Coordinates of C-alpha atoms and ligand atoms in Angstrom, one line a residue:
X1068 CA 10.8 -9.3 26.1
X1069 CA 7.5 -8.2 25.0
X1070 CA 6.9 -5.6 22.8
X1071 CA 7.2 -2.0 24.0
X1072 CA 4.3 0.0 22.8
X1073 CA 4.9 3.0 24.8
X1074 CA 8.7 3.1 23.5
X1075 CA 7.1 3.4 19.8
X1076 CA 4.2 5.8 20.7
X1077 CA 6.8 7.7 22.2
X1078 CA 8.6 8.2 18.6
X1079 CA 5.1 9.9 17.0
X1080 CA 4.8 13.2 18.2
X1081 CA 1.4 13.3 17.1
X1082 CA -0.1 10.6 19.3
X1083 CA 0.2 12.9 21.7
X1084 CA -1.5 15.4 20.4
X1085 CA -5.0 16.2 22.2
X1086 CA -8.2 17.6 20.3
X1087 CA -11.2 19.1 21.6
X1088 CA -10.1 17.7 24.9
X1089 CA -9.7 14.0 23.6
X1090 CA -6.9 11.9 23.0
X1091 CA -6.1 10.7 19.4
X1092 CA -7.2 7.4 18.7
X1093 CA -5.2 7.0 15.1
X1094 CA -7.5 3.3 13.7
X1095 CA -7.1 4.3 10.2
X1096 CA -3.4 3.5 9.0
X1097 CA -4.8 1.9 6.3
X1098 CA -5.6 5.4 4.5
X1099 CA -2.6 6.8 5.7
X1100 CA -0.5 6.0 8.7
X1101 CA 1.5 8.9 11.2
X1102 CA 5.4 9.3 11.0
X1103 CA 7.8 8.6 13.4
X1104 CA 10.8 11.2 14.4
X1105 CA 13.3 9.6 12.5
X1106 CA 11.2 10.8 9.2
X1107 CA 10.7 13.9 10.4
X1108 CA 13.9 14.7 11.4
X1109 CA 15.5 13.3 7.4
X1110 CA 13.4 15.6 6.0
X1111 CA 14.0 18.6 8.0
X1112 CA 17.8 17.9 7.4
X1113 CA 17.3 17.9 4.1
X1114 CA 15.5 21.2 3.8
X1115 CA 18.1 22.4 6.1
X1116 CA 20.9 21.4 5.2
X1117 CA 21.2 19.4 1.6
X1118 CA 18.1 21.1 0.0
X1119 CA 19.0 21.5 -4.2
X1120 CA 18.1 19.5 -6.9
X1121 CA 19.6 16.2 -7.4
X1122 CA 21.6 14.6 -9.9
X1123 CA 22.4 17.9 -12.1
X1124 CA 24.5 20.6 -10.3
X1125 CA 28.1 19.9 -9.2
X1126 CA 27.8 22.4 -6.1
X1127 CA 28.0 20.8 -2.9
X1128 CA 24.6 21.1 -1.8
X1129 CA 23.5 19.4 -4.6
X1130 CA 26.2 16.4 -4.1
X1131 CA 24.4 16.8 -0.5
X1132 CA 21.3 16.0 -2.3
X1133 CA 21.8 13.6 -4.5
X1134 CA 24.2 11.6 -2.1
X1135 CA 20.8 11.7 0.5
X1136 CA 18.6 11.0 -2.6
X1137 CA 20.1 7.9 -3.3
X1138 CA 21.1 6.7 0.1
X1139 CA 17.2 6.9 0.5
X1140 CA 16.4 4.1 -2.8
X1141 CA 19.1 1.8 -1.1
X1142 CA 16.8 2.3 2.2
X1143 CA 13.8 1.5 0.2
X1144 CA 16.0 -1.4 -1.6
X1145 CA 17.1 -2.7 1.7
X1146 CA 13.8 -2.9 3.2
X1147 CA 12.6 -4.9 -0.6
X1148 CA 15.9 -7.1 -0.1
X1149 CA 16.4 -6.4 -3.2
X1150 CA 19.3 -4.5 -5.3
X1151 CA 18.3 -0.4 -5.5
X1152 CA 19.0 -0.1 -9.1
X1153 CA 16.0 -2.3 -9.1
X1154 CA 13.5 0.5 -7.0
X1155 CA 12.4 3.5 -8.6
X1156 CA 10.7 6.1 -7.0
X1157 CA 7.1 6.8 -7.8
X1158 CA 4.7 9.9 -6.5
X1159 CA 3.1 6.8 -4.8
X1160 CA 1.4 3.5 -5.0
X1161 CA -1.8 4.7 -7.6
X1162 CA 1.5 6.5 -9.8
X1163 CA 3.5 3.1 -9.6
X1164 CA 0.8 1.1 -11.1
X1165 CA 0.2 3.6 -13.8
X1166 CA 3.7 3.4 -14.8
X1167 CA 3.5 -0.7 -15.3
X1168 CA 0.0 -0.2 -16.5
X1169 CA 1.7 2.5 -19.4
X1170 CA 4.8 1.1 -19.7
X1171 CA 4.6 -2.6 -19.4
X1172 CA 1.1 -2.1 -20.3
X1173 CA 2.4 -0.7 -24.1
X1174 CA 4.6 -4.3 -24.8
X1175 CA 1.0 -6.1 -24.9
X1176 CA -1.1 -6.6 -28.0
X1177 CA -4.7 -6.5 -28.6
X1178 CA -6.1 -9.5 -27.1
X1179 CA -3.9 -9.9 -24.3
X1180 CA -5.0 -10.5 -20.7
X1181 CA -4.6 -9.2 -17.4
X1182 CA -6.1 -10.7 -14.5
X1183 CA -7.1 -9.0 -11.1
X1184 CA -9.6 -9.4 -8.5
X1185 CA -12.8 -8.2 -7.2
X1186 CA -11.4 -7.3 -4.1
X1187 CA -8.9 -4.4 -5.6
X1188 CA -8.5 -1.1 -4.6
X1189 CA -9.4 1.3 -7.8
X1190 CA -5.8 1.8 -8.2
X1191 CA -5.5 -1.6 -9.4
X1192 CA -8.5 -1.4 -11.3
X1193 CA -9.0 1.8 -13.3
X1194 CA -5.4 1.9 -14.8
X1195 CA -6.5 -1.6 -16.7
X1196 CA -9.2 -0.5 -17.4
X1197 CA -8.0 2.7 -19.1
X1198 CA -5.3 0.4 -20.8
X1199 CA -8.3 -2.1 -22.4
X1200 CA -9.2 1.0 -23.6
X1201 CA -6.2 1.9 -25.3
X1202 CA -4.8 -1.0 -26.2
X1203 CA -7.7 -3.4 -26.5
X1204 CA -6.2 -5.7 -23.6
X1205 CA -8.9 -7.8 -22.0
X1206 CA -9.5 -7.7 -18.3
X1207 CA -10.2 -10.5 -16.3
X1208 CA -11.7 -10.8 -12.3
X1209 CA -11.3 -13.1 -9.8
X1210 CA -14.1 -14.3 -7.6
X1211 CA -13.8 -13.7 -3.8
X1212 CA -15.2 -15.7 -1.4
X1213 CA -17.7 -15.4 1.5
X1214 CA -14.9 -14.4 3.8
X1215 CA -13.3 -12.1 1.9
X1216 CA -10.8 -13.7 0.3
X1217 CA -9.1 -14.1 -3.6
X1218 CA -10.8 -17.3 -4.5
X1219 CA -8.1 -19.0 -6.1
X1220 CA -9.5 -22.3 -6.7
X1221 CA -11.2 -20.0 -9.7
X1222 CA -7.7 -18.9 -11.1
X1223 CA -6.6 -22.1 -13.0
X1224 CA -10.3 -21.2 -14.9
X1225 CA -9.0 -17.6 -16.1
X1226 CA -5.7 -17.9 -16.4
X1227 CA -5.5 -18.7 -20.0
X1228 CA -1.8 -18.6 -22.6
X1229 CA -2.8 -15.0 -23.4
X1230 CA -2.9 -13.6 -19.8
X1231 CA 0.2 -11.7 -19.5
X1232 CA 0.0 -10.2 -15.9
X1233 CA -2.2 -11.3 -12.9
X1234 CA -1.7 -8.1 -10.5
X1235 CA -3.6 -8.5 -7.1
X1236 CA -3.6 -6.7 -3.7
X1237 CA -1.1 -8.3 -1.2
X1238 CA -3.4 -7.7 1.4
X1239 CA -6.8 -6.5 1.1
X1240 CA -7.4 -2.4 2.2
X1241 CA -11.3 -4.0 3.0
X1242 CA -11.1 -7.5 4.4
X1243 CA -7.3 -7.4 5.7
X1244 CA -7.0 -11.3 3.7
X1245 CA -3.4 -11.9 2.9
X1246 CA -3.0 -13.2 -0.5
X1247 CA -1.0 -16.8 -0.8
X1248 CA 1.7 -15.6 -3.3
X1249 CA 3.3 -19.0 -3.3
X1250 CA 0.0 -20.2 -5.0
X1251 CA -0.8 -17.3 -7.2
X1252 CA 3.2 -17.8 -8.8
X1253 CA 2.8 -21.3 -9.7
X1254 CA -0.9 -20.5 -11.2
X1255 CA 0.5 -17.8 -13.2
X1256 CA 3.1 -19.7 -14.3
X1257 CA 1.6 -22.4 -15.7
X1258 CA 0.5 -19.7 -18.5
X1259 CA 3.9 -17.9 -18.8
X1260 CA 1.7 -14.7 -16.8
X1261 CA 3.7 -12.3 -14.8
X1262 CA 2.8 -11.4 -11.1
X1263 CA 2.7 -8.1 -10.0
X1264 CA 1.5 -7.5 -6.4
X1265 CA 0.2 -3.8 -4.4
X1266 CA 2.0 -4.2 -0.9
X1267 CA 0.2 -0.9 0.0
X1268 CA -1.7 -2.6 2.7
X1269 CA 1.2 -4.7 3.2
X1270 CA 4.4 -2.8 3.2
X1271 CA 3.8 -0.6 6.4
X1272 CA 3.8 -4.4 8.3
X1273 CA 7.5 -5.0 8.1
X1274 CA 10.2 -5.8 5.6
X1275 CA 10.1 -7.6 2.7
X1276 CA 11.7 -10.6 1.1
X1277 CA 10.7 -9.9 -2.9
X1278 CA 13.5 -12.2 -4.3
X1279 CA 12.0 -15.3 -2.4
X1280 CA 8.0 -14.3 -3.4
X1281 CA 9.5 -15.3 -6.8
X1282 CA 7.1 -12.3 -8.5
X1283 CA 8.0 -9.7 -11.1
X1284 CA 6.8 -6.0 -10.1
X1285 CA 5.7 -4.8 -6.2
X1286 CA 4.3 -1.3 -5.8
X1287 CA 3.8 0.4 -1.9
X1288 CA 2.9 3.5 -1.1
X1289 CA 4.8 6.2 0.7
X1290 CA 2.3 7.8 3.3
X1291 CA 1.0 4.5 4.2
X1292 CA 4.5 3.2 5.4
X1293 CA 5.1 5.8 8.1
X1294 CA 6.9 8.5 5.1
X1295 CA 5.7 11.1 3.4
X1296 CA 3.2 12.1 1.1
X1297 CA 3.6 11.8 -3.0
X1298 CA 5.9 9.3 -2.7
X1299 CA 6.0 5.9 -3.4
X1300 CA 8.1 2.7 -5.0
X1301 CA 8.2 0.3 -7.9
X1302 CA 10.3 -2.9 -8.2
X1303 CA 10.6 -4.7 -11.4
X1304 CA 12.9 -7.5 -12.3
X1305 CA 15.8 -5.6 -13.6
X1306 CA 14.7 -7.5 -17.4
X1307 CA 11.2 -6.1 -17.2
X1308 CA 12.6 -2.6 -16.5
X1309 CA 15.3 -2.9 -19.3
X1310 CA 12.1 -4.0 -21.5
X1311 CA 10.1 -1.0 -20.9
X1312 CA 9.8 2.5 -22.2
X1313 CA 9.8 5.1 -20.3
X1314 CA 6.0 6.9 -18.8
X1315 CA 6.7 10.3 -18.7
X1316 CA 9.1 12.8 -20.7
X1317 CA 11.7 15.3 -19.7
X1318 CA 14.8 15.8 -17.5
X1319 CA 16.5 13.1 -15.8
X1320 CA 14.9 9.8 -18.3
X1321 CA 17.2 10.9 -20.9
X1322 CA 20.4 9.2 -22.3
X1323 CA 20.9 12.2 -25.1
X1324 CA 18.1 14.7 -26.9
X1325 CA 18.7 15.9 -30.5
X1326 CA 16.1 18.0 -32.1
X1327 CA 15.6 14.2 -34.1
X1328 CA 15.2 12.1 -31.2
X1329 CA 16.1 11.1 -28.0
X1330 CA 17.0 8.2 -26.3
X1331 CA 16.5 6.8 -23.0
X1332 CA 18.9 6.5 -19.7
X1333 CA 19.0 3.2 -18.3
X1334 CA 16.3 2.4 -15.4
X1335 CA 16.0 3.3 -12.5
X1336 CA 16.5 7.0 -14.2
X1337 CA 14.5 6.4 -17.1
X1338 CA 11.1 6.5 -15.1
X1339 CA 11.7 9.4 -13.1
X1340 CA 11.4 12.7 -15.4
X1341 CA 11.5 15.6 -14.1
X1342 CA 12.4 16.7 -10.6
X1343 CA 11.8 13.9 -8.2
X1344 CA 10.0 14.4 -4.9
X1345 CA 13.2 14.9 -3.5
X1346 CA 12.3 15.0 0.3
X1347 CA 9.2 12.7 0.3
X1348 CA 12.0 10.0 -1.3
X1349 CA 14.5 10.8 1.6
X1350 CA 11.9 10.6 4.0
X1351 CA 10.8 7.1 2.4
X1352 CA 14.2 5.9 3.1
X1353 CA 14.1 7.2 7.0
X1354 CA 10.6 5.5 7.0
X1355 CA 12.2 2.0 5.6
X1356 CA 15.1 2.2 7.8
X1357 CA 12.5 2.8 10.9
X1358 CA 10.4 0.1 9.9
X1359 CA 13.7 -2.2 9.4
X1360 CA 14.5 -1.7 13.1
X1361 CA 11.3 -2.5 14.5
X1362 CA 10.8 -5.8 16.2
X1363 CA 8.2 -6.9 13.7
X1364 CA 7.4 -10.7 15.8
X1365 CA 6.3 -8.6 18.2
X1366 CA 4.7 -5.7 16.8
X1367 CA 3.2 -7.9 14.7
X1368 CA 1.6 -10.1 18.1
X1369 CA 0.4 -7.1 19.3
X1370 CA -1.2 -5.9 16.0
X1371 CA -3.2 -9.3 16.3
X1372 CA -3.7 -8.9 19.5
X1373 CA -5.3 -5.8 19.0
X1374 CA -7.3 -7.5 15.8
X1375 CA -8.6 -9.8 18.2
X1376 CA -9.4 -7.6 21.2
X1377 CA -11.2 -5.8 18.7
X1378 CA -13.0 -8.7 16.9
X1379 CA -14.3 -10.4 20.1
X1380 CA -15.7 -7.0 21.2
X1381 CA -17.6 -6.4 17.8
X1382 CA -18.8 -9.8 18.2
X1383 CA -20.4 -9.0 21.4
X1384 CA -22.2 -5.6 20.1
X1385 CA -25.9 -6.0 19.3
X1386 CA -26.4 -5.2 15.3
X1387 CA -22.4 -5.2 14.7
X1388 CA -20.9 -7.7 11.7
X1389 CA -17.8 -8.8 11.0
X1390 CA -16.9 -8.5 6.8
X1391 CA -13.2 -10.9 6.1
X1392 CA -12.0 -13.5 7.1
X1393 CA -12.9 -14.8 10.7
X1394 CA -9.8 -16.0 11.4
X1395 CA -6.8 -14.2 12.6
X1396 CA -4.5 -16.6 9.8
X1397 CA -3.4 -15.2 7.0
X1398 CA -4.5 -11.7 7.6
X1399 CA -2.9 -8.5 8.2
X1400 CA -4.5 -5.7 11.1
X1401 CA -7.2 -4.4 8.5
X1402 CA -11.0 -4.7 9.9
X1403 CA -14.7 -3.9 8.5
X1404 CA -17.6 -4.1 10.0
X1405 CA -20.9 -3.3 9.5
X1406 CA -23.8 -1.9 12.0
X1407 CA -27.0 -2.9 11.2
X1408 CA -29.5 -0.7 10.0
X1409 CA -26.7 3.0 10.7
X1410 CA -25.0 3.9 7.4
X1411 CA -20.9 3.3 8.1
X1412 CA -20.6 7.2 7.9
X1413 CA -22.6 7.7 10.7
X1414 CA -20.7 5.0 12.7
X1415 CA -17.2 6.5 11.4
X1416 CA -18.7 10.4 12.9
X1417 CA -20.3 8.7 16.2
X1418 CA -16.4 7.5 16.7
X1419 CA -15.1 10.6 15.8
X1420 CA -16.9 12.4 18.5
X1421 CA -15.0 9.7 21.0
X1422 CA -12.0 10.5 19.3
X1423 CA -11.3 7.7 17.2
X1424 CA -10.3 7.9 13.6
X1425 CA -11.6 5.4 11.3
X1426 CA -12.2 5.1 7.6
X1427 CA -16.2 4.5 6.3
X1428 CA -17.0 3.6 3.0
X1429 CA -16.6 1.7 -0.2
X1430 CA -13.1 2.0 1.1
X1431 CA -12.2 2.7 -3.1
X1432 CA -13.3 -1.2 -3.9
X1433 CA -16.7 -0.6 -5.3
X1434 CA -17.0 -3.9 -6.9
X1435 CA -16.1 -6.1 -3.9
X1436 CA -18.9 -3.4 -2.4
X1437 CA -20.9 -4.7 -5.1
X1438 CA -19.9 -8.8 -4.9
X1439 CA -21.4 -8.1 -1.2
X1440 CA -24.7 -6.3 -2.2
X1441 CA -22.9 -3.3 0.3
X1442 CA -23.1 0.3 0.5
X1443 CA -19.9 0.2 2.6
X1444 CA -17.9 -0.7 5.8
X1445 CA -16.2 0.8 8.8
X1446 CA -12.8 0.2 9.1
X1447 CA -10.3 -0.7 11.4
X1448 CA -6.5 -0.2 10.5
X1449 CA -3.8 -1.0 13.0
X1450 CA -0.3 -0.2 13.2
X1451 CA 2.2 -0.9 15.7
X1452 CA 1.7 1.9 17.9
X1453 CA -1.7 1.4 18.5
X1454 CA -3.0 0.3 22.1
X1455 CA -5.8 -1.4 23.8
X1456 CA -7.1 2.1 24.9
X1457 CA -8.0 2.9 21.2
X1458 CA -9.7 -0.3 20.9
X1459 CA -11.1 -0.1 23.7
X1460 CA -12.5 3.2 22.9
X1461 CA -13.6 2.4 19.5
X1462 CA -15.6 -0.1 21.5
X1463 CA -17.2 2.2 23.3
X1464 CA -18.0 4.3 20.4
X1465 CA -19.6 1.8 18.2
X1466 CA -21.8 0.4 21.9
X1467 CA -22.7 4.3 21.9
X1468 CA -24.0 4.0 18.2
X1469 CA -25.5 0.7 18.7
X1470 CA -27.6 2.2 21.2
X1471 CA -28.4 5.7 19.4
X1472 CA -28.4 5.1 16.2
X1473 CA -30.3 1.9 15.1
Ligands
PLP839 C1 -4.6 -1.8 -1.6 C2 -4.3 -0.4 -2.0 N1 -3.8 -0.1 -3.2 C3 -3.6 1.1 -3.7 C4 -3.9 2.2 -2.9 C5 -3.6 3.6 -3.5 O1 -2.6 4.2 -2.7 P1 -2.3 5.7 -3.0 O2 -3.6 6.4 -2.9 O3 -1.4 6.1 -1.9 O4 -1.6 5.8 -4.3 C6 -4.4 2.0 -1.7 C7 -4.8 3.2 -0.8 O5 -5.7 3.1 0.0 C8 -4.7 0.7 -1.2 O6 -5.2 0.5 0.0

């Protein structure tokens, strides 16, 4: 049976939605996608009927709470395949890799290495940076190619015995290039490196399988997985975890406080101080479990089928460029382009005024911006419940600028 988009627009009330008399054509999932009913509705039960704080009272409402709480990291755990002592719950992907970067960050000495890639999103740039500057870590960058890609034939170059960590984008937010784990592990093995991957772009695709990508941390991000806002998840081996000291101070990360010293609860409680963000986790867990019973073969045919409806239609607009790879292998439903000669804004506001929603520029990767002499991109980002009317009418749009614009 083929896959039945209708059935899944149906679940996200705000596809629906008209403004200013136009449908919504949602193209940019990549910044943040919509949420399903199912989300909705866990959240809305828990601020109806379980909402206290968790892990401290010994009411029911707060049994309620924490019961939900937790059901939600075995969600999150499930959707990993991995155990959910293991997930800890993070105010989102940018927070997770400032917790490693901290944390993991504060077992390295000065001199160490970390190596990333020129096609990474700030979040997994600026945290390193801010680490070099701390502890006097060295950072390293990998090339990308014409296409868009992690070159990796440049890896066996950088990786060197004093690189601890290589941490690079699973897929690319810009170019949509899937990196080939398999490939990266063995590299960074061969120097003893850790491998840390940012499934943001990834994650809202389908489930995972972390135990056979054989890596050591994975960070996602709530909002872009079909939950909530200021939310988001870390897995660590459980040996890493045990390793590390906690990021923040307070309630919750403590095994016992004297006036002396404290010391620290076991993970996944000793990097979540403070009161969680109790709903955003729960609805994190209703997302996972959502995203677990989607038919991902075929959402994820149609999301390339969309890719290359959309592709072959750029490729017939006069001034329009492609940016990634050209091929529809190895990539994920994530797609720039350029327009000769109209700034990306104006392309992104041209759309807007046919109703379709798209992200424009540096897309928060300045220096692949810069490895591409670019000011920035327009981009495409697909999820399931996309259709060929929003392609089609991002078509339109970008003909409309083509003509009016250049
Ligand atoms: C690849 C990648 N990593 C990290 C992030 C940061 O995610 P957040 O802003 O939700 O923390 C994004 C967001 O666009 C992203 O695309």
């Amino acid at each position: 049976m083929s896959f039945d988009v209708v059935a899944v627009r149906r679940q996200f009330p705000i596809l629906s939605e008209i403004i200013d008399g136009q449908p919504v054509h949602y193209l940019d999932n990549g910044a943040s996608a919509q949420t399903p009913e199912a989300v909705l509705d866990a959240v809305r039960t828990y601020e109806t009927t379980q909402r206290a704080n968790v892990l401290r009272g010994v009411h029911r409402l707060a049994e309620r709470a924490t019961e939900a709480y937790e059901t939600a990291r075995a969600e999150v755990a499930c959707f990993l395949g991995v155990p959910e002592m293991e997930v800890v719950f993070t105010g989102g992907c940018t927070a997770a890799i400032n917790l490693v970067a901290y944390s993991y960050g504060s077992l390295l000495k000065p001199g160490d290495r970390i190596l990333v890639s020129e096609l990474e999103h700030h979040s997994n740039i600026v945290p390193w940076q801010m680490l070099r500057q701390r502890a006097g870590i060295e950072l390293d960058f990998a090339p990308v190619t014409v296409d868009g890609r992690i070159d990796l034939d440049a890896l066996p170059r950088l990786l060197t015995p004093r690189t601890k960590l290589v941490s690079l984008a699973h897929v690319s937010n810009v170019t949509g290039s899937l990196v080939d784990v398999r490939a990266v592990v063995t590299l960074a093995r061969t120097v003893g490196a850790k491998v840390m991957l940012d499934g943001a772009q990834r994650a809202p695709h389908g489930p995972l399988d972390i135990p056979a990508l054989d890596i050591d941390f994975y960070v996602f991000a709530g909002h872009k997985a079909y939950g909530p806002n200021g939310i988001g998840a870390l897995w660590a081996k459980p040996a890493l975890l045990e390793a590390m000291p906690p990021f923040h101070g307070g309630g919750s990360m403590i095994g016992r406080v004297t006036k002396a010293e404290t010391t620290w609860a076991p993970p996944p409680r000793r990097f979540e101080a403070g009161t969680p963000p109790i709903g955003p986790a729960i609805g994190l867990g209703a997302a996972c479990k959502w995203m677990r019973g989607l038919d991902w073969t075929g959402a994820h045919a149609h999301e390339m089928a969309l890719v290359e409806r959309l592709m072959g239609g750029l490729q017939k607009i006069d001034g329009a460029q492609l940016f990634g790879p050209a091929s529809l292998q190895n990539r994920y439903p994530v797609v720039s382009f350029m327009l000769d000669g109209v700034h990306p804004h104006d392309v992104a506001q041209t759309l807007d005024s046919f109703g379709v929603a798209v992200r424009a520029g540096h897309h928060c990767a300045q220096p692949l911006m810069d490895r591409f002499d670019l000011d920035g991109t327009t981009r495409v980002s697909i999820a399931p419940y996309n259709d060929n009317a929003d392609i089609d009418a991002l078509l339109t749009g970008v003909q409309h600028a083509a003509r009016t614009l250049r």
